[in-house]
Amino acid sequence: MNNEIIPVSRKVEAESLFPGSYAGRIAEEEKELYTVITSRGTMLASVTGKMMQSASSREDYPAVGDYVALDREDDRAGFGRIMGVLERTSCIRRKAAGDTTDIQVIAANVDMLFLTMALNQDFNIRRLERYIAVAKESGSESAVLLTKLDIAEGLYEKLEEVRKAASGGRIILLSNITGEGVDEVRKLLSAGITAAFIGSSGIGKSSVINSLLGDEALATGGLRKGDGKGRHTTTHRELIILPSGGMVIDTPGMRELHLLDDISGVDEAFSDILSLSSGCRFKDCSHRTEPGCRVQQALADGTLDRKRLESYEKLQKEARHMASAMDDRVRREKKAENKKLGKLIKEIKKDRRKI
Ligand SMILES: Nc1nc2c(ncn2[C@@H]2O[C@H](COP(=O)(O)OP(=O)(O)OP(=O)(O)O)[C@@H](O)[C@H]2O)c(=O)[nH]1
Ligand SMILES: [Zn+2]
């Protein structure tokens, strides 16, 4: 079965880059120790010092889903050594947490990205647009997956919005309660295909993965304490192998991609600066040259890092820009709608005159 996980082409690629090496796929990372799937099973490995030296950023390190070249295929004689990351066919990135410009790879070599959103209060078209941008940037195929169809509110309006945002892309409606739509997802996940689900917490991703796992959900899962709800896994394996031979990458990073989709998200991430600026003498302080500026004061006494302030201003600008671009679109649409409505009212009046 692992032969489907490690395609021959990857073995050839590893061998040609590092003669005598083996190919494996990263299933999980924890504190620089990687769980790697090889054609012999699963083993632990770490990157070689040489690889560390040649890495110029975090992006160059292995991520879940990466194919890597290894010095061995099992860890009976000790942890494996990862010599290099093989070419990525796609790559889901985000800015790493904190005041860094480092890019973090959340998942690599994803063939099908499900942009997942529930049809209840979780629904947010701007977030979906953000996901679509992430998918475009990643290089993987994508489909919009709308969950909780059974409790959908304002379905017609939501679908209209999604259709516009997805511009012709595939849209799947799903309910984990009725089971509708699960087969459509399953069909996209044949042997050798790797999928990932982007979406916030609680929208039904685990439930979908459990359905895809079928009987194996019981074998690998367990009951979560407290609510007695089945989980697809109790450990933190982040590359899940389905009975079909398809694979699902499920990393915590997939839930946090929406962090920067509005100004409140940015403000939340920089609450220290926000609380400093509430102490500035002027309510509309730009934190540049104004007297009584608490932010400038914090920069001067070193309690606030200038880089952090710069990064806050940059992200806020980006979020504002996005918000205003969206507002413009809404305004244009509203105007067009009003025009249509006006026309309709005129026609109705005309009709009345005819009667
Ligand atoms: N009505 C309804 N409830 C659902 C559906 N899918 C999931 N739920 C419920 O929503 C809650 C969250 O479901 P999960 O599958 O754990 O959601 P998740 O996206 O994996 O959440 P995280 O693991 O926190 O990321 C559970 O109580 C589910 O029973 C659905 O299609 N319809
Ligand atoms: Zn200020």
mmCIF file of C-alpha atoms and ligand atoms in Angstrom:
data_model
loop_
_atom_site.group_PDB
_atom_site.id
_atom_site.type_symbol
_atom_site.label_atom_id
_atom_site.label_comp_id
_atom_site.label_asym_id
_atom_site.label_seq_id
_atom_site.Cartn_x
_atom_site.Cartn_y
_atom_site.Cartn_z
ATOM 1 C CA MET A 1 0.000 0.000 0.000
ATOM 2 C CA ASN A 2 2.843 2.393 0.736
ATOM 3 C CA ASN A 3 3.840 2.027 -2.897
ATOM 4 C CA GLU A 4 0.912 4.227 -3.775
ATOM 5 C CA ILE A 5 2.063 6.762 -1.207
ATOM 6 C CA ILE A 6 5.613 6.882 -2.523
ATOM 7 C CA PRO A 7 5.342 6.881 -6.324
ATOM 8 C CA VAL A 8 8.185 5.373 -8.353
ATOM 9 C CA SER A 9 8.831 8.783 -9.906
ATOM 10 C CA ARG A 10 9.712 10.136 -6.453
ATOM 11 C CA LYS A 11 12.101 7.246 -5.822
ATOM 12 C CA VAL A 12 13.825 8.069 -9.090
ATOM 13 C CA GLU A 13 13.947 11.764 -8.172
ATOM 14 C CA ALA A 14 15.507 11.026 -4.754
ATOM 15 C CA GLU A 15 18.064 8.663 -6.247
ATOM 16 C CA SER A 16 19.077 11.145 -8.935
ATOM 17 C CA LEU A 17 19.530 14.031 -6.478
ATOM 18 C CA PHE A 18 21.186 11.977 -3.733
ATOM 19 C CA PRO A 19 22.591 8.717 -5.130
ATOM 20 C CA GLY A 20 21.821 5.780 -2.866
ATOM 21 C CA SER A 21 19.000 7.612 -1.064
ATOM 22 C CA TYR A 22 15.389 6.541 -0.534
ATOM 23 C CA ALA A 23 12.195 8.529 -0.962
ATOM 24 C CA GLY A 24 9.734 9.112 1.857
ATOM 25 C CA ARG A 25 6.809 11.382 2.639
ATOM 26 C CA ILE A 26 6.438 13.588 5.709
ATOM 27 C CA ALA A 27 3.381 12.657 7.777
ATOM 28 C CA GLU A 28 4.028 14.832 10.793
ATOM 29 C CA GLU A 29 6.538 17.186 12.356
ATOM 30 C CA GLU A 30 7.176 17.812 15.998
ATOM 31 C CA LYS A 31 10.092 19.780 17.349
ATOM 32 C CA GLU A 32 12.233 19.134 14.291
ATOM 33 C CA LEU A 33 11.610 15.405 14.457
ATOM 34 C CA TYR A 34 9.707 14.137 11.463
ATOM 35 C CA THR A 35 7.457 11.112 11.095
ATOM 36 C CA VAL A 36 8.138 9.854 7.590
ATOM 37 C CA ILE A 37 6.270 7.254 5.548
ATOM 38 C CA THR A 38 8.575 5.071 3.466
ATOM 39 C CA SER A 39 7.832 2.012 1.357
ATOM 40 C CA ARG A 40 8.756 -0.068 4.421
ATOM 41 C CA GLY A 41 6.478 1.643 6.899
ATOM 42 C CA THR A 42 6.799 4.628 9.170
ATOM 43 C CA MET A 43 9.928 5.983 10.783
ATOM 44 C CA LEU A 44 11.360 8.981 12.601
ATOM 45 C CA ALA A 45 13.939 11.221 10.963
ATOM 46 C CA SER A 46 15.649 14.582 11.310
ATOM 47 C CA VAL A 47 17.330 16.824 8.756
ATOM 48 C CA THR A 48 21.083 16.627 8.221
ATOM 49 C CA GLY A 49 23.365 19.436 9.358
ATOM 50 C CA LYS A 50 24.300 19.974 5.745
ATOM 51 C CA MET A 51 20.685 20.528 4.800
ATOM 52 C CA MET A 52 20.223 22.924 7.710
ATOM 53 C CA GLN A 53 23.196 24.948 6.522
ATOM 54 C CA SER A 54 21.920 25.205 2.980
ATOM 55 C CA ALA A 55 18.409 26.231 4.080
ATOM 56 C CA SER A 56 17.967 29.967 3.618
ATOM 57 C CA SER A 57 14.525 30.172 5.247
ATOM 58 C CA ARG A 58 11.920 28.116 7.024
ATOM 59 C CA GLU A 59 10.330 27.414 3.690
ATOM 60 C CA ASP A 60 13.283 25.201 2.771
ATOM 61 C CA TYR A 61 12.576 22.784 5.629
ATOM 62 C CA PRO A 62 10.329 19.760 5.143
ATOM 63 C CA ALA A 63 6.600 20.277 5.692
ATOM 64 C CA VAL A 64 3.751 17.788 6.016
ATOM 65 C CA GLY A 65 3.132 16.267 2.586
ATOM 66 C CA ASP A 66 6.674 16.815 1.356
ATOM 67 C CA TYR A 67 8.541 14.047 -0.402
ATOM 68 C CA VAL A 68 12.088 13.847 0.926
ATOM 69 C CA ALA A 69 15.324 12.004 0.213
ATOM 70 C CA LEU A 70 16.384 9.773 3.131
ATOM 71 C CA ASP A 71 19.491 7.827 4.064
ATOM 72 C CA ARG A 72 17.450 4.757 5.111
ATOM 73 C CA GLU A 73 13.970 3.273 4.935
ATOM 74 C CA ASP A 74 13.398 2.230 8.540
ATOM 75 C CA ASP A 75 14.657 3.442 11.898
ATOM 76 C CA ARG A 76 15.608 0.108 13.471
ATOM 77 C CA ALA A 77 19.239 1.231 13.521
ATOM 78 C CA GLY A 78 18.451 4.789 14.599
ATOM 79 C CA PHE A 79 16.575 7.816 13.315
ATOM 80 C CA GLY A 80 16.738 8.499 9.612
ATOM 81 C CA ARG A 81 18.463 11.523 8.116
ATOM 82 C CA ILE A 82 16.604 13.757 5.691
ATOM 83 C CA MET A 83 19.020 14.922 3.012
ATOM 84 C CA GLY A 84 16.735 17.127 0.974
ATOM 85 C CA VAL A 85 13.183 18.093 0.049
ATOM 86 C CA LEU A 86 12.046 16.892 -3.380
ATOM 87 C CA GLU A 87 10.275 19.218 -5.781
ATOM 88 C CA ARG A 88 6.914 20.518 -4.571
ATOM 89 C CA THR A 89 4.034 20.283 -7.030
ATOM 90 C CA SER A 90 2.024 22.616 -4.833
ATOM 91 C CA CYS A 91 2.548 24.380 -1.575
ATOM 92 C CA ILE A 92 0.193 26.054 0.900
ATOM 93 C CA ARG A 93 1.949 28.892 2.666
ATOM 94 C CA ARG A 94 1.238 31.523 5.222
ATOM 95 C CA LYS A 95 3.244 34.113 7.055
ATOM 96 C CA ALA A 96 4.715 32.584 10.193
ATOM 97 C CA ALA A 97 3.337 33.786 13.521
ATOM 98 C CA GLY A 98 5.026 36.694 15.280
ATOM 99 C CA ASP A 99 6.872 39.712 13.960
ATOM 100 C CA THR A 100 8.753 37.847 11.294
ATOM 101 C CA THR A 101 8.517 37.916 7.536
ATOM 102 C CA ASP A 102 9.236 34.195 7.483
ATOM 103 C CA ILE A 103 6.940 32.096 5.369
ATOM 104 C CA GLN A 104 5.642 28.875 6.828
ATOM 105 C CA VAL A 105 4.637 25.943 4.661
ATOM 106 C CA ILE A 106 1.453 24.415 6.020
ATOM 107 C CA ALA A 107 1.209 21.562 3.522
ATOM 108 C CA ALA A 108 3.005 20.461 0.385
ATOM 109 C CA ASN A 109 2.014 18.433 -2.662
ATOM 110 C CA VAL A 110 -1.716 18.834 -2.168
ATOM 111 C CA ASP A 111 -3.630 17.901 -5.328
ATOM 112 C CA MET A 112 -7.083 18.939 -4.191
ATOM 113 C CA LEU A 113 -7.789 21.698 -1.739
ATOM 114 C CA PHE A 114 -11.296 21.822 -0.265
ATOM 115 C CA LEU A 115 -12.168 25.404 0.666
ATOM 116 C CA THR A 116 -14.545 24.523 3.449
ATOM 117 C CA MET A 117 -17.193 26.699 5.024
ATOM 118 C CA ALA A 118 -20.400 25.901 6.862
ATOM 119 C CA LEU A 119 -23.734 27.245 5.628
ATOM 120 C CA ASN A 120 -24.729 28.553 9.042
ATOM 121 C CA GLN A 121 -23.256 31.491 10.999
ATOM 122 C CA ASP A 122 -19.721 30.446 10.018
ATOM 123 C CA PHE A 123 -20.417 31.551 6.448
ATOM 124 C CA ASN A 124 -18.365 34.569 5.411
ATOM 125 C CA ILE A 125 -17.921 35.317 1.735
ATOM 126 C CA ARG A 126 -14.845 37.447 2.331
ATOM 127 C CA ARG A 127 -13.141 34.580 4.061
ATOM 128 C CA LEU A 128 -14.019 32.329 1.139
ATOM 129 C CA GLU A 129 -12.443 34.855 -1.207
ATOM 130 C CA ARG A 130 -9.333 34.722 0.941
ATOM 131 C CA TYR A 131 -9.321 30.912 0.684
ATOM 132 C CA ILE A 132 -9.682 31.117 -3.075
ATOM 133 C CA ALA A 133 -6.667 33.422 -3.161
ATOM 134 C CA VAL A 134 -4.713 30.952 -1.021
ATOM 135 C CA ALA A 135 -5.680 28.094 -3.354
ATOM 136 C CA LYS A 136 -4.658 30.060 -6.433
ATOM 137 C CA GLU A 137 -1.327 30.885 -4.873
ATOM 138 C CA SER A 138 -0.733 27.278 -3.775
ATOM 139 C CA GLY A 139 -0.862 25.740 -7.228
ATOM 140 C CA SER A 140 -3.300 22.994 -6.238
ATOM 141 C CA GLU A 141 -6.723 22.324 -7.690
ATOM 142 C CA SER A 142 -9.572 23.401 -5.479
ATOM 143 C CA ALA A 143 -13.273 22.990 -4.826
ATOM 144 C CA VAL A 144 -15.570 24.959 -2.557
ATOM 145 C CA LEU A 145 -17.068 22.651 0.059
ATOM 146 C CA LEU A 146 -20.146 24.003 1.823
ATOM 147 C CA THR A 147 -21.056 21.969 4.904
ATOM 148 C CA LYS A 148 -24.038 21.788 7.268
ATOM 149 C CA LEU A 149 -26.457 21.875 4.341
ATOM 150 C CA ASP A 150 -29.085 20.400 6.675
ATOM 151 C CA ILE A 151 -29.147 23.573 8.777
ATOM 152 C CA ALA A 152 -28.377 26.097 6.018
ATOM 153 C CA GLU A 153 -29.791 29.576 6.386
ATOM 154 C CA GLY A 154 -30.460 31.855 3.408
ATOM 155 C CA LEU A 155 -29.143 29.171 1.079
ATOM 156 C CA TYR A 156 -30.137 30.886 -2.168
ATOM 157 C CA GLU A 157 -28.346 34.158 -1.393
ATOM 158 C CA LYS A 158 -25.284 32.335 -0.116
ATOM 159 C CA LEU A 159 -25.033 30.184 -3.224
ATOM 160 C CA GLU A 160 -25.330 33.244 -5.452
ATOM 161 C CA GLU A 161 -22.401 34.819 -3.617
ATOM 162 C CA VAL A 162 -20.339 31.634 -3.734
ATOM 163 C CA ARG A 163 -20.957 31.182 -7.448
ATOM 164 C CA LYS A 164 -19.644 34.663 -8.125
ATOM 165 C CA ALA A 165 -16.597 34.172 -5.922
ATOM 166 C CA ALA A 166 -15.784 30.724 -7.306
ATOM 167 C CA SER A 167 -16.154 31.976 -10.902
ATOM 168 C CA GLY A 168 -16.991 28.650 -12.494
ATOM 169 C CA GLY A 169 -15.120 26.460 -10.022
ATOM 170 C CA ARG A 170 -16.577 23.321 -8.494
ATOM 171 C CA ILE A 171 -18.971 23.779 -5.567
ATOM 172 C CA ILE A 172 -20.020 20.851 -3.372
ATOM 173 C CA LEU A 173 -22.934 20.986 -0.942
ATOM 174 C CA LEU A 174 -22.576 18.558 1.932
ATOM 175 C CA SER A 175 -24.241 17.465 5.122
ATOM 176 C CA ASN A 176 -22.567 15.123 7.551
ATOM 177 C CA ILE A 177 -25.991 14.462 9.037
ATOM 178 C CA THR A 178 -27.776 13.279 5.878
ATOM 179 C CA GLY A 179 -24.595 12.136 4.132
ATOM 180 C CA GLU A 180 -25.413 14.185 1.040
ATOM 181 C CA GLY A 181 -22.306 15.272 -0.856
ATOM 182 C CA VAL A 182 -19.883 12.883 0.852
ATOM 183 C CA ASP A 183 -19.673 10.695 -2.264
ATOM 184 C CA GLU A 184 -18.865 13.708 -4.382
ATOM 185 C CA VAL A 185 -15.874 14.405 -2.130
ATOM 186 C CA ARG A 186 -14.909 10.720 -2.133
ATOM 187 C CA LYS A 187 -14.894 10.633 -5.947
ATOM 188 C CA LEU A 188 -12.264 13.355 -6.017
ATOM 189 C CA LEU A 189 -10.021 11.350 -3.698
ATOM 190 C CA SER A 190 -8.917 8.309 -5.658
ATOM 191 C CA ALA A 191 -5.666 6.413 -5.053
ATOM 192 C CA GLY A 192 -2.581 8.596 -5.037
ATOM 193 C CA ILE A 193 -4.521 11.863 -4.696
ATOM 194 C CA THR A 194 -3.731 14.087 -1.721
ATOM 195 C CA ALA A 195 -6.395 16.421 -0.387
ATOM 196 C CA ALA A 196 -6.536 19.041 2.332
ATOM 197 C CA PHE A 197 -9.403 20.941 3.909
ATOM 198 C CA ILE A 198 -8.991 24.646 4.701
ATOM 199 C CA GLY A 199 -11.564 25.994 7.100
ATOM 200 C CA SER A 200 -12.203 27.251 10.586
ATOM 201 C CA SER A 201 -12.806 25.022 13.570
ATOM 202 C CA GLY A 202 -16.123 23.268 14.040
ATOM 203 C CA ILE A 203 -17.395 23.293 10.470
ATOM 204 C CA GLY A 204 -17.333 19.515 10.048
ATOM 205 C CA LYS A 205 -13.911 18.712 8.571
ATOM 206 C CA SER A 206 -13.260 15.833 10.976
ATOM 207 C CA SER A 207 -16.733 14.475 10.311
ATOM 208 C CA VAL A 208 -16.058 14.410 6.551
ATOM 209 C CA ILE A 209 -12.685 12.729 7.064
ATOM 210 C CA ASN A 210 -14.336 10.168 9.351
ATOM 211 C CA SER A 211 -16.908 9.385 6.658
ATOM 212 C CA LEU A 212 -14.136 8.964 4.100
ATOM 213 C CA LEU A 213 -12.278 6.642 6.469
ATOM 214 C CA GLY A 214 -15.400 4.517 7.006
ATOM 215 C CA ASP A 215 -14.660 1.459 9.146
ATOM 216 C CA GLU A 216 -11.081 2.564 9.625
ATOM 217 C CA ALA A 217 -12.281 5.594 11.536
ATOM 218 C CA LEU A 218 -13.203 3.179 14.300
ATOM 219 C CA ALA A 219 -9.897 1.371 14.052
ATOM 220 C CA THR A 220 -7.665 4.432 14.184
ATOM 221 C CA GLY A 221 -9.916 6.781 16.091
ATOM 222 C CA GLY A 222 -11.245 6.747 19.558
ATOM 223 C CA LEU A 223 -13.634 8.702 21.646
ATOM 224 C CA ARG A 224 -12.820 12.201 22.664
ATOM 225 C CA LYS A 225 -13.232 12.600 26.385
ATOM 226 C CA GLY A 226 -16.237 14.576 27.503
ATOM 227 C CA ASP A 227 -18.493 14.696 24.486
ATOM 228 C CA GLY A 228 -18.039 11.069 23.457
ATOM 229 C CA LYS A 229 -17.679 12.178 19.866
ATOM 230 C CA GLY A 230 -15.707 9.984 17.486
ATOM 231 C CA ARG A 231 -12.442 11.437 16.242
ATOM 232 C CA HIS A 232 -10.614 10.393 13.128
ATOM 233 C CA THR A 233 -7.487 9.992 15.185
ATOM 234 C CA THR A 234 -6.378 10.386 18.757
ATOM 235 C CA THR A 235 -2.725 10.921 17.901
ATOM 236 C CA HIS A 236 -1.430 13.801 15.859
ATOM 237 C CA ARG A 237 -0.716 12.063 12.597
ATOM 238 C CA GLU A 238 -1.290 14.807 10.061
ATOM 239 C CA LEU A 239 -1.171 12.784 6.845
ATOM 240 C CA ILE A 240 -4.110 10.409 6.881
ATOM 241 C CA ILE A 241 -4.296 7.488 4.478
ATOM 242 C CA LEU A 242 -7.773 6.624 3.247
ATOM 243 C CA PRO A 243 -8.997 3.127 2.318
ATOM 244 C CA SER A 244 -9.171 4.323 -1.319
ATOM 245 C CA GLY A 245 -5.428 5.013 -1.315
ATOM 246 C CA GLY A 246 -6.177 8.727 -1.328
ATOM 247 C CA MET A 247 -4.624 10.875 1.383
ATOM 248 C CA VAL A 248 -5.747 13.792 3.517
ATOM 249 C CA ILE A 249 -3.484 16.353 5.122
ATOM 250 C CA ASP A 250 -5.047 17.730 8.282
ATOM 251 C CA THR A 251 -2.790 20.202 10.086
ATOM 252 C CA PRO A 252 -3.799 22.806 12.667
ATOM 253 C CA GLY A 253 -2.478 25.474 10.267
ATOM 254 C CA MET A 254 -5.419 24.778 7.970
ATOM 255 C CA ARG A 255 -7.737 26.306 10.562
ATOM 256 C CA GLU A 256 -5.776 29.513 11.021
ATOM 257 C CA LEU A 257 -5.511 30.675 7.443
ATOM 258 C CA HIS A 258 -8.370 33.076 7.978
ATOM 259 C CA LEU A 259 -6.526 34.960 10.709
ATOM 260 C CA LEU A 260 -5.832 37.983 8.541
ATOM 261 C CA ASP A 261 -9.085 38.229 6.659
ATOM 262 C CA ASP A 262 -10.308 41.369 8.337
ATOM 263 C CA ILE A 263 -9.079 44.284 10.381
ATOM 264 C CA SER A 264 -10.384 42.818 13.613
ATOM 265 C CA GLY A 265 -8.178 39.782 12.964
ATOM 266 C CA VAL A 266 -5.135 42.027 12.588
ATOM 267 C CA ASP A 267 -6.055 44.045 15.666
ATOM 268 C CA GLU A 268 -6.524 40.841 17.611
ATOM 269 C CA ALA A 269 -3.075 39.695 16.601
ATOM 270 C CA PHE A 270 -1.565 43.004 17.736
ATOM 271 C CA SER A 271 -3.628 43.731 20.822
ATOM 272 C CA ASP A 272 -0.537 45.099 22.607
ATOM 273 C CA ILE A 273 -0.217 47.931 20.076
ATOM 274 C CA LEU A 274 -3.940 48.532 20.154
ATOM 275 C CA SER A 275 -3.917 48.936 23.918
ATOM 276 C CA LEU A 276 -0.868 51.225 23.746
ATOM 277 C CA SER A 277 -2.556 53.484 21.205
ATOM 278 C CA SER A 278 -5.632 53.785 23.379
ATOM 279 C CA GLY A 279 -3.362 55.707 25.754
ATOM 280 C CA CYS A 280 -2.163 58.213 23.128
ATOM 281 C CA ARG A 281 -3.128 61.831 23.785
ATOM 282 C CA PHE A 282 -4.874 62.186 20.420
ATOM 283 C CA LYS A 283 -7.614 59.794 19.490
ATOM 284 C CA ASP A 284 -6.533 59.742 15.828
ATOM 285 C CA CYS A 285 -2.813 59.565 16.625
ATOM 286 C CA SER A 286 -0.743 58.276 13.700
ATOM 287 C CA HIS A 287 2.064 57.340 16.123
ATOM 288 C CA ARG A 288 4.592 59.372 14.165
ATOM 289 C CA THR A 289 5.356 62.819 15.575
ATOM 290 C CA GLU A 290 2.375 63.585 17.784
ATOM 291 C CA PRO A 291 3.115 64.637 21.360
ATOM 292 C CA GLY A 292 1.909 62.265 24.069
ATOM 293 C CA CYS A 293 2.163 59.207 21.817
ATOM 294 C CA ARG A 294 2.365 56.040 23.895
ATOM 295 C CA VAL A 295 3.469 53.978 20.905
ATOM 296 C CA GLN A 296 6.478 56.229 20.221
ATOM 297 C CA GLN A 297 7.220 56.099 23.929
ATOM 298 C CA ALA A 298 7.183 52.296 23.914
ATOM 299 C CA LEU A 299 9.496 52.269 20.890
ATOM 300 C CA ALA A 300 11.871 54.596 22.707
ATOM 301 C CA ASP A 301 12.006 52.589 25.905
ATOM 302 C CA GLY A 302 12.292 49.328 24.005
ATOM 303 C CA THR A 303 9.071 47.677 25.197
ATOM 304 C CA LEU A 304 7.810 47.682 21.592
ATOM 305 C CA ASP A 305 9.849 46.390 18.678
ATOM 306 C CA ARG A 306 9.847 48.711 15.660
ATOM 307 C CA LYS A 307 9.583 45.728 13.320
ATOM 308 C CA ARG A 308 6.423 44.647 15.071
ATOM 309 C CA LEU A 309 4.881 48.080 14.620
ATOM 310 C CA GLU A 310 5.844 48.081 10.942
ATOM 311 C CA SER A 311 4.349 44.661 10.423
ATOM 312 C CA TYR A 312 1.135 45.758 12.172
ATOM 313 C CA GLU A 313 0.856 48.815 9.946
ATOM 314 C CA LYS A 314 1.508 46.778 6.837
ATOM 315 C CA LEU A 315 -1.095 44.138 7.636
ATOM 316 C CA GLN A 316 -3.633 46.723 8.673
ATOM 317 C CA LYS A 317 -3.121 48.500 5.381
ATOM 318 C CA GLU A 318 -3.559 45.240 3.520
ATOM 319 C CA ALA A 319 -6.709 44.364 5.454
ATOM 320 C CA ARG A 320 -8.131 47.892 4.935
ATOM 321 C CA HIS A 321 -7.372 47.678 1.262
ATOM 322 C CA MET A 322 -9.150 44.344 1.026
ATOM 323 C CA ALA A 323 -12.111 45.613 3.007
ATOM 324 C CA SER A 324 -12.503 48.697 0.832
ATOM 325 C CA ALA A 325 -12.155 46.685 -2.372
ATOM 326 C CA MET A 326 -14.975 44.491 -1.095
ATOM 327 C CA ASP A 327 -17.062 47.510 -0.111
ATOM 328 C CA ASP A 328 -16.642 48.945 -3.603
ATOM 329 C CA ARG A 329 -17.901 45.750 -5.105
ATOM 330 C CA VAL A 330 -20.869 45.629 -2.766
ATOM 331 C CA ARG A 331 -21.687 49.257 -3.597
ATOM 332 C CA ARG A 332 -21.499 48.595 -7.336
ATOM 333 C CA GLU A 333 -23.703 45.550 -6.995
ATOM 334 C CA LYS A 334 -26.182 47.459 -4.868
ATOM 335 C CA LYS A 335 -26.343 50.214 -7.486
ATOM 336 C CA ALA A 336 -26.980 47.711 -10.265
ATOM 337 C CA GLU A 337 -29.626 46.059 -8.139
ATOM 338 C CA ASN A 338 -31.360 49.377 -7.449
ATOM 339 C CA LYS A 339 -31.358 50.129 -11.150
ATOM 340 C CA LYS A 340 -32.940 46.760 -11.882
ATOM 341 C CA LEU A 341 -35.462 47.276 -9.127
ATOM 342 C CA GLY A 342 -36.355 50.737 -10.457
ATOM 343 C CA LYS A 343 -36.925 49.266 -13.896
ATOM 344 C CA LEU A 344 -39.085 46.521 -12.474
ATOM 345 C CA ILE A 345 -41.216 49.008 -10.522
ATOM 346 C CA LYS A 346 -41.669 51.102 -13.674
ATOM 347 C CA GLU A 347 -42.781 48.024 -15.605
ATOM 348 C CA ILE A 348 -45.197 47.035 -12.886
ATOM 349 C CA LYS A 349 -46.695 50.542 -12.961
ATOM 350 C CA LYS A 350 -46.989 50.367 -16.748
ATOM 351 C CA ASP A 351 -48.756 47.019 -16.453
ATOM 352 C CA ARG A 352 -51.234 48.533 -14.043
ATOM 353 C CA ARG A 353 -52.055 51.288 -16.458
ATOM 354 C CA LYS A 354 -52.823 48.675 -19.086
ATOM 355 C CA ILE A 355 -55.363 46.977 -16.881
HETATM 356 N N1 LIG B 1 -25.974 20.023 11.465
HETATM 357 C C1 LIG B 1 -24.748 19.619 11.120
HETATM 358 N N2 LIG B 1 -23.776 19.501 12.064
HETATM 359 C C2 LIG B 1 -22.546 19.093 11.683
HETATM 360 C C3 LIG B 1 -22.241 18.800 10.331
HETATM 361 N N3 LIG B 1 -20.943 18.446 10.259
HETATM 362 C C4 LIG B 1 -20.449 18.519 11.510
HETATM 363 N N4 LIG B 1 -21.409 18.904 12.378
HETATM 364 C C5 LIG B 1 -21.256 19.115 13.829
HETATM 365 O O1 LIG B 1 -20.373 20.213 14.019
HETATM 366 C C6 LIG B 1 -19.486 19.971 15.105
HETATM 367 C C7 LIG B 1 -18.037 20.055 14.640
HETATM 368 O O2 LIG B 1 -17.761 19.020 13.713
HETATM 369 P P1 LIG B 1 -16.275 18.536 13.400
HETATM 370 O O3 LIG B 1 -16.353 17.528 12.319
HETATM 371 O O4 LIG B 1 -15.566 18.147 14.643
HETATM 372 O O5 LIG B 1 -15.653 19.903 12.862
HETATM 373 P P2 LIG B 1 -14.123 20.244 12.504
HETATM 374 O O6 LIG B 1 -14.184 21.203 11.380
HETATM 375 O O7 LIG B 1 -13.346 19.016 12.288
HETATM 376 O O8 LIG B 1 -13.635 20.964 13.804
HETATM 377 P P3 LIG B 1 -12.118 21.014 14.355
HETATM 378 O O9 LIG B 1 -11.670 19.609 14.572
HETATM 379 O O10 LIG B 1 -12.238 21.811 15.622
HETATM 380 O O11 LIG B 1 -11.340 21.732 13.298
HETATM 381 C C8 LIG B 1 -19.867 18.599 15.649
HETATM 382 O O12 LIG B 1 -20.729 18.788 16.746
HETATM 383 C C9 LIG B 1 -20.584 17.942 14.501
HETATM 384 O O13 LIG B 1 -21.526 16.996 14.934
HETATM 385 C C10 LIG B 1 -23.290 18.916 9.353
HETATM 386 O O14 LIG B 1 -23.128 18.682 8.148
HETATM 387 N N5 LIG B 1 -24.512 19.333 9.810
HETATM 388 ZN ZN ZN B 2 0.282 57.446 19.186
#
